[in-house]
């Protein structure tokens, strides 16, 4: 973990938030390379969900949440972790994560009884801080998918089974944030709520577990480092009938990367109940002859049903930690030296190619290198950079370390023959390629 954290800071992937003022626990900022990697991972998820499935729609809803939503979702009452105080050193800990019931800070066993601590961040809304006009920073993106259920159904004419997917920030006031970006207070989730006919939920649950495992493999996670954990009944979240956690061997141990839950009709049912209580007759009732508001007509039976929900929910930060851990390699070279190389899948690499003129500031070389950079950038595959440092060896080392799949050198032969030398990150082999073939070469490399 230390090597990864150090690389992340040194090369500009991830920084402690507010570091110049001593930092804030459980908060991290993504730097120039981190933001590219994060966007690439989110794009891979979005494409696999929405562009590859005509029955899944996207959503980007507000982060500030109405407390009523989180009351009826059960979060106000149950979204808590058990907390203890150490009477000796006055620190606070999650009691379920303690070893031998001892304070991890000072080793004392003199702890208070565990008590529930609600993880939601509350914030004042509007100019008057009267304690009543407040909202929560959402603790999961899922609830706004449920509250928009009817809006999406009515505006996109969906029928079961179908899904609504969202990527966005979630906030949890974790008692003990730790292990770098693994457990933080502000993070992003990639969540799909997949609505199915009740009775078909268990079959869909299995299908989504398989599909999500395949997707993680496509992001470079080796199946050897993954285990499935069938969450026991007494550990299930309040909304879940069954959850399979995708566990990854993180540098600090085997922990949850993604949870895939069968949320049944808990959320839609619960919000419907509230709509009934408020006697809301807005357009949610349109075409709905049943009492139940957040329902949909089953195409086969014409019955109004409250669908069951299968929810694959993954954390972006945990995904990035796992992907970087997989990609991080230190290799022994034949010349006795070693190189650090980040063998990221090319579609995730923050920089897709570096174009390097052999000689720094040589007008002709730099002009041709700029031309090459611009023509590759136009492909819109991600960031291409022109590296006008004149030190090829140093350039290779830096780009190995940040996971750039290709370095393209423009030398004096390039001026004459219109060729460039491509150096492959993983094999370190070099190949001379016609400049007018570079676009195809890069497309093939990135898209596989
Ligand atoms: N909507 C369901 C839900 O939120 P969860 O298991 O609490 O379920 C889903 O969270 C995923 O969000 C987790 O598998 C994890 O990847 C990520 N996650 C949860 N809490 C996190 C935290 N404090 N820091 C980073 N990621 C977190």
mmCIF file of N, CA and C and ligand atoms in Angstrom, residues 26 75 79 94 119 139-143 146 170-174 176-178 180-193 216 237 239 243 245-246 250 255-261 263 311-319, ligand 1:
data_model
loop_
_atom_site.group_PDB
_atom_site.id
_atom_site.type_symbol
_atom_site.label_atom_id
_atom_site.label_comp_id
_atom_site.label_asym_id
_atom_site.label_seq_id
_atom_site.Cartn_x
_atom_site.Cartn_y
_atom_site.Cartn_z
ATOM 1 N N UNK A 26 -10.076 11.141 5.716
ATOM 2 C CA UNK A 26 -11.145 10.540 4.923
ATOM 3 C C UNK A 26 -11.535 11.343 3.699
ATOM 4 N N UNK A 75 -33.105 5.153 6.131
ATOM 5 C CA UNK A 75 -31.752 5.596 6.481
ATOM 6 C C UNK A 75 -31.706 6.411 7.774
ATOM 7 N N UNK A 79 -29.320 3.729 9.288
ATOM 8 C CA UNK A 79 -28.040 3.840 8.595
ATOM 9 C C UNK A 79 -26.947 4.277 9.565
ATOM 10 N N UNK A 94 -15.099 2.197 15.399
ATOM 11 C CA UNK A 94 -16.235 1.330 15.061
ATOM 12 C C UNK A 94 -16.063 0.049 15.837
ATOM 13 N N UNK A 119 -24.605 7.747 10.042
ATOM 14 C CA UNK A 119 -23.487 8.139 9.175
ATOM 15 C C UNK A 119 -23.825 9.280 8.217
ATOM 16 N N UNK A 139 -26.394 9.494 1.184
ATOM 17 C CA UNK A 139 -25.451 8.441 1.591
ATOM 18 C C UNK A 139 -25.310 7.350 0.530
ATOM 19 N N UNK A 140 -26.198 7.350 -0.457
ATOM 20 C CA UNK A 140 -26.103 6.425 -1.591
ATOM 21 C C UNK A 140 -26.814 7.125 -2.751
ATOM 22 N N UNK A 141 -26.458 6.767 -3.986
ATOM 23 C CA UNK A 141 -27.125 7.434 -5.116
ATOM 24 C C UNK A 141 -28.493 6.792 -5.393
ATOM 25 N N UNK A 142 -28.708 5.620 -4.814
ATOM 26 C CA UNK A 142 -29.876 4.807 -5.153
ATOM 27 C C UNK A 142 -31.225 5.501 -4.932
ATOM 28 N N UNK A 143 -31.341 6.248 -3.807
ATOM 29 C CA UNK A 143 -32.676 6.759 -3.464
ATOM 30 C C UNK A 143 -33.251 7.670 -4.543
ATOM 31 N N UNK A 146 -34.964 5.688 -7.110
ATOM 32 C CA UNK A 146 -36.315 5.237 -6.727
ATOM 33 C C UNK A 146 -37.322 6.386 -6.814
ATOM 34 N N UNK A 170 -21.382 10.254 -3.066
ATOM 35 C CA UNK A 170 -22.136 9.853 -1.879
ATOM 36 C C UNK A 170 -21.271 10.237 -0.678
ATOM 37 N N UNK A 171 -21.914 10.453 0.450
ATOM 38 C CA UNK A 171 -21.195 10.957 1.627
ATOM 39 C C UNK A 171 -21.555 10.118 2.844
ATOM 40 N N UNK A 172 -20.549 9.735 3.609
ATOM 41 C CA UNK A 172 -20.810 9.011 4.860
ATOM 42 C C UNK A 172 -19.818 9.499 5.905
ATOM 43 N N UNK A 173 -20.351 9.826 7.048
ATOM 44 C CA UNK A 173 -19.502 10.335 8.126
ATOM 45 C C UNK A 173 -18.862 9.153 8.847
ATOM 46 N N UNK A 174 -17.979 8.458 8.117
ATOM 47 C CA UNK A 174 -17.341 7.244 8.647
ATOM 48 C C UNK A 174 -16.640 7.544 9.972
ATOM 49 N N UNK A 176 -14.241 5.711 11.385
ATOM 50 C CA UNK A 176 -12.787 5.507 11.217
ATOM 51 C C UNK A 176 -12.449 5.329 9.736
ATOM 52 N N UNK A 177 -12.360 6.473 9.001
ATOM 53 C CA UNK A 177 -11.922 6.340 7.605
ATOM 54 C C UNK A 177 -10.481 5.827 7.599
ATOM 55 N N UNK A 178 -10.161 4.946 6.647
ATOM 56 C CA UNK A 178 -8.784 4.427 6.661
ATOM 57 C C UNK A 178 -8.464 3.646 5.406
ATOM 58 N N UNK A 180 -6.172 4.481 2.976
ATOM 59 C CA UNK A 180 -6.057 5.365 1.811
ATOM 60 C C UNK A 180 -7.457 5.675 1.288
ATOM 61 N N UNK A 181 -7.750 5.395 -0.008
ATOM 62 C CA UNK A 181 -9.070 5.755 -0.535
ATOM 63 C C UNK A 181 -10.087 4.629 -0.360
ATOM 64 N N UNK A 182 -9.737 3.610 0.443
ATOM 65 C CA UNK A 182 -10.673 2.490 0.589
ATOM 66 C C UNK A 182 -11.930 2.915 1.363
ATOM 67 N N UNK A 183 -11.737 3.527 2.530
ATOM 68 C CA UNK A 183 -12.900 3.959 3.321
ATOM 69 C C UNK A 183 -12.763 5.457 3.565
ATOM 70 N N UNK A 184 -13.566 6.222 2.842
ATOM 71 C CA UNK A 184 -13.476 7.677 2.914
ATOM 72 C C UNK A 184 -14.855 8.267 3.230
ATOM 73 N N UNK A 185 -14.873 9.563 3.463
ATOM 74 C CA UNK A 185 -16.149 10.186 3.846
ATOM 75 C C UNK A 185 -16.894 10.749 2.637
ATOM 76 N N UNK A 186 -16.162 11.035 1.585
ATOM 77 C CA UNK A 186 -16.776 11.518 0.344
ATOM 78 C C UNK A 186 -16.252 10.633 -0.773
ATOM 79 N N UNK A 187 -17.144 9.997 -1.502
ATOM 80 C CA UNK A 187 -16.705 9.077 -2.551
ATOM 81 C C UNK A 187 -17.752 9.045 -3.654
ATOM 82 N N UNK A 188 -17.452 8.282 -4.695
ATOM 83 C CA UNK A 188 -18.424 8.170 -5.785
ATOM 84 C C UNK A 188 -18.899 6.736 -5.913
ATOM 85 N N UNK A 189 -20.158 6.610 -6.241
ATOM 86 C CA UNK A 189 -20.729 5.280 -6.462
ATOM 87 C C UNK A 189 -21.160 5.136 -7.917
ATOM 88 N N UNK A 190 -21.106 3.911 -8.413
ATOM 89 C CA UNK A 190 -21.663 3.581 -9.728
ATOM 90 C C UNK A 190 -22.766 2.573 -9.412
ATOM 91 N N UNK A 191 -24.006 3.030 -9.503
ATOM 92 C CA UNK A 191 -25.111 2.172 -9.047
ATOM 93 C C UNK A 191 -26.130 1.939 -10.151
ATOM 94 N N UNK A 192 -26.549 0.688 -10.233
ATOM 95 C CA UNK A 192 -27.643 0.330 -11.132
ATOM 96 C C UNK A 192 -28.787 -0.203 -10.285
ATOM 97 N N UNK A 193 -29.983 0.310 -10.525
ATOM 98 C CA UNK A 193 -31.173 -0.315 -9.940
ATOM 99 C C UNK A 193 -31.877 -1.004 -11.106
ATOM 100 N N UNK A 216 -15.395 -6.532 -14.115
ATOM 101 C CA UNK A 216 -14.181 -6.240 -13.333
ATOM 102 C C UNK A 216 -12.960 -6.879 -13.991
ATOM 103 N N UNK A 237 -28.134 -5.423 5.000
ATOM 104 C CA UNK A 237 -28.701 -4.081 5.162
ATOM 105 C C UNK A 237 -30.217 -4.208 5.310
ATOM 106 N N UNK A 239 -32.679 -3.182 3.818
ATOM 107 C CA UNK A 239 -33.529 -3.309 2.628
ATOM 108 C C UNK A 239 -33.320 -4.623 1.876
ATOM 109 N N UNK A 243 -27.561 -10.453 -0.346
ATOM 110 C CA UNK A 243 -26.513 -9.632 -0.966
ATOM 111 C C UNK A 243 -25.283 -10.497 -1.203
ATOM 112 N N UNK A 245 -21.429 -9.902 -1.910
ATOM 113 C CA UNK A 245 -20.355 -8.913 -1.988
ATOM 114 C C UNK A 245 -19.229 -9.453 -2.859
ATOM 115 N N UNK A 246 -18.777 -8.597 -3.774
ATOM 116 C CA UNK A 246 -17.585 -8.941 -4.556
ATOM 117 C C UNK A 246 -16.400 -8.456 -3.734
ATOM 118 N N UNK A 250 -7.418 -6.478 -1.437
ATOM 119 C CA UNK A 250 -6.751 -5.174 -1.395
ATOM 120 C C UNK A 250 -5.408 -5.335 -0.689
ATOM 121 N N UNK A 255 -11.519 -7.309 1.146
ATOM 122 C CA UNK A 255 -12.625 -6.416 1.549
ATOM 123 C C UNK A 255 -13.560 -6.173 0.362
ATOM 124 N N UNK A 256 -14.706 -5.558 0.676
ATOM 125 C CA UNK A 256 -15.750 -5.368 -0.339
ATOM 126 C C UNK A 256 -15.359 -4.332 -1.393
ATOM 127 N N UNK A 257 -15.498 -4.764 -2.649
ATOM 128 C CA UNK A 257 -15.286 -3.867 -3.781
ATOM 129 C C UNK A 257 -16.635 -3.386 -4.301
ATOM 130 N N UNK A 258 -17.579 -4.311 -4.356
ATOM 131 C CA UNK A 258 -18.919 -4.002 -4.863
ATOM 132 C C UNK A 258 -19.924 -4.884 -4.136
ATOM 133 N N UNK A 259 -21.117 -4.342 -3.899
ATOM 134 C CA UNK A 259 -22.181 -5.159 -3.312
ATOM 135 C C UNK A 259 -23.276 -5.336 -4.349
ATOM 136 N N UNK A 260 -23.805 -6.549 -4.452
ATOM 137 C CA UNK A 260 -24.909 -6.783 -5.400
ATOM 138 C C UNK A 260 -26.085 -7.307 -4.577
ATOM 139 N N UNK A 261 -27.064 -6.425 -4.383
ATOM 140 C CA UNK A 261 -28.138 -6.731 -3.429
ATOM 141 C C UNK A 261 -29.462 -7.000 -4.141
ATOM 142 N N UNK A 263 -32.841 -5.952 -3.415
ATOM 143 C CA UNK A 263 -33.521 -4.989 -2.526
ATOM 144 C C UNK A 263 -35.025 -5.220 -2.495
ATOM 145 N N UNK A 311 -29.577 -4.658 -7.323
ATOM 146 C CA UNK A 311 -28.724 -3.469 -7.282
ATOM 147 C C UNK A 311 -27.230 -3.800 -7.226
ATOM 148 N N UNK A 312 -26.548 -3.729 -8.372
ATOM 149 C CA UNK A 312 -25.080 -3.780 -8.313
ATOM 150 C C UNK A 312 -24.567 -2.369 -7.959
ATOM 151 N N UNK A 313 -23.826 -2.258 -6.880
ATOM 152 C CA UNK A 313 -23.382 -0.943 -6.408
ATOM 153 C C UNK A 313 -21.869 -0.979 -6.134
ATOM 154 N N UNK A 314 -21.134 -0.213 -6.949
ATOM 155 C CA UNK A 314 -19.670 -0.254 -6.836
ATOM 156 C C UNK A 314 -19.130 1.112 -6.469
ATOM 157 N N UNK A 315 -18.056 1.132 -5.699
ATOM 158 C CA UNK A 315 -17.402 2.383 -5.346
ATOM 159 C C UNK A 315 -16.300 2.698 -6.350
ATOM 160 N N UNK A 316 -16.282 3.939 -6.834
ATOM 161 C CA UNK A 316 -15.258 4.323 -7.814
ATOM 162 C C UNK A 316 -13.866 4.274 -7.174
ATOM 163 N N UNK A 317 -13.749 4.813 -5.957
ATOM 164 C CA UNK A 317 -12.432 4.863 -5.304
ATOM 165 C C UNK A 317 -11.896 3.458 -5.047
ATOM 166 N N UNK A 318 -12.772 2.580 -4.587
ATOM 167 C CA UNK A 318 -12.314 1.200 -4.341
ATOM 168 C C UNK A 318 -11.918 0.538 -5.649
ATOM 169 N N UNK A 319 -12.653 0.863 -6.717
ATOM 170 C CA UNK A 319 -12.300 0.332 -8.041
ATOM 171 C C UNK A 319 -10.913 0.802 -8.439
HETATM 172 N N1 LIG B 1 -26.849 1.512 -2.492
HETATM 173 C C1 LIG B 1 -26.226 0.444 -1.819
HETATM 174 C C2 LIG B 1 -25.028 0.824 -1.080
HETATM 175 O O1 LIG B 1 -24.732 2.005 -0.954
HETATM 176 P P1 LIG B 1 -22.978 -0.136 0.194
HETATM 177 O O2 LIG B 1 -22.472 -1.545 0.292
HETATM 178 O O3 LIG B 1 -23.158 0.617 1.445
HETATM 179 O O4 LIG B 1 -24.341 -0.236 -0.599
HETATM 180 C C3 LIG B 1 -21.814 0.275 -2.094
HETATM 181 O O5 LIG B 1 -22.017 0.688 -0.761
HETATM 182 C C4 LIG B 1 -20.357 0.445 -2.486
HETATM 183 O O6 LIG B 1 -19.945 1.790 -2.218
HETATM 184 C C5 LIG B 1 -19.392 -0.412 -1.672
HETATM 185 O O7 LIG B 1 -19.266 -1.706 -2.224
HETATM 186 C C6 LIG B 1 -18.096 0.366 -1.810
HETATM 187 O O8 LIG B 1 -17.457 0.062 -3.037
HETATM 188 C C7 LIG B 1 -18.578 1.807 -1.860
HETATM 189 N N2 LIG B 1 -18.434 2.440 -0.518
HETATM 190 C C8 LIG B 1 -19.276 2.378 0.515
HETATM 191 N N3 LIG B 1 -18.820 3.089 1.566
HETATM 192 C C9 LIG B 1 -17.647 3.622 1.173
HETATM 193 C C10 LIG B 1 -16.673 4.464 1.804
HETATM 194 N N4 LIG B 1 -16.844 4.934 3.039
HETATM 195 N N5 LIG B 1 -15.567 4.805 1.101
HETATM 196 C C11 LIG B 1 -15.387 4.360 -0.157
HETATM 197 N N6 LIG B 1 -16.277 3.577 -0.802
HETATM 198 C C12 LIG B 1 -17.392 3.207 -0.167
#
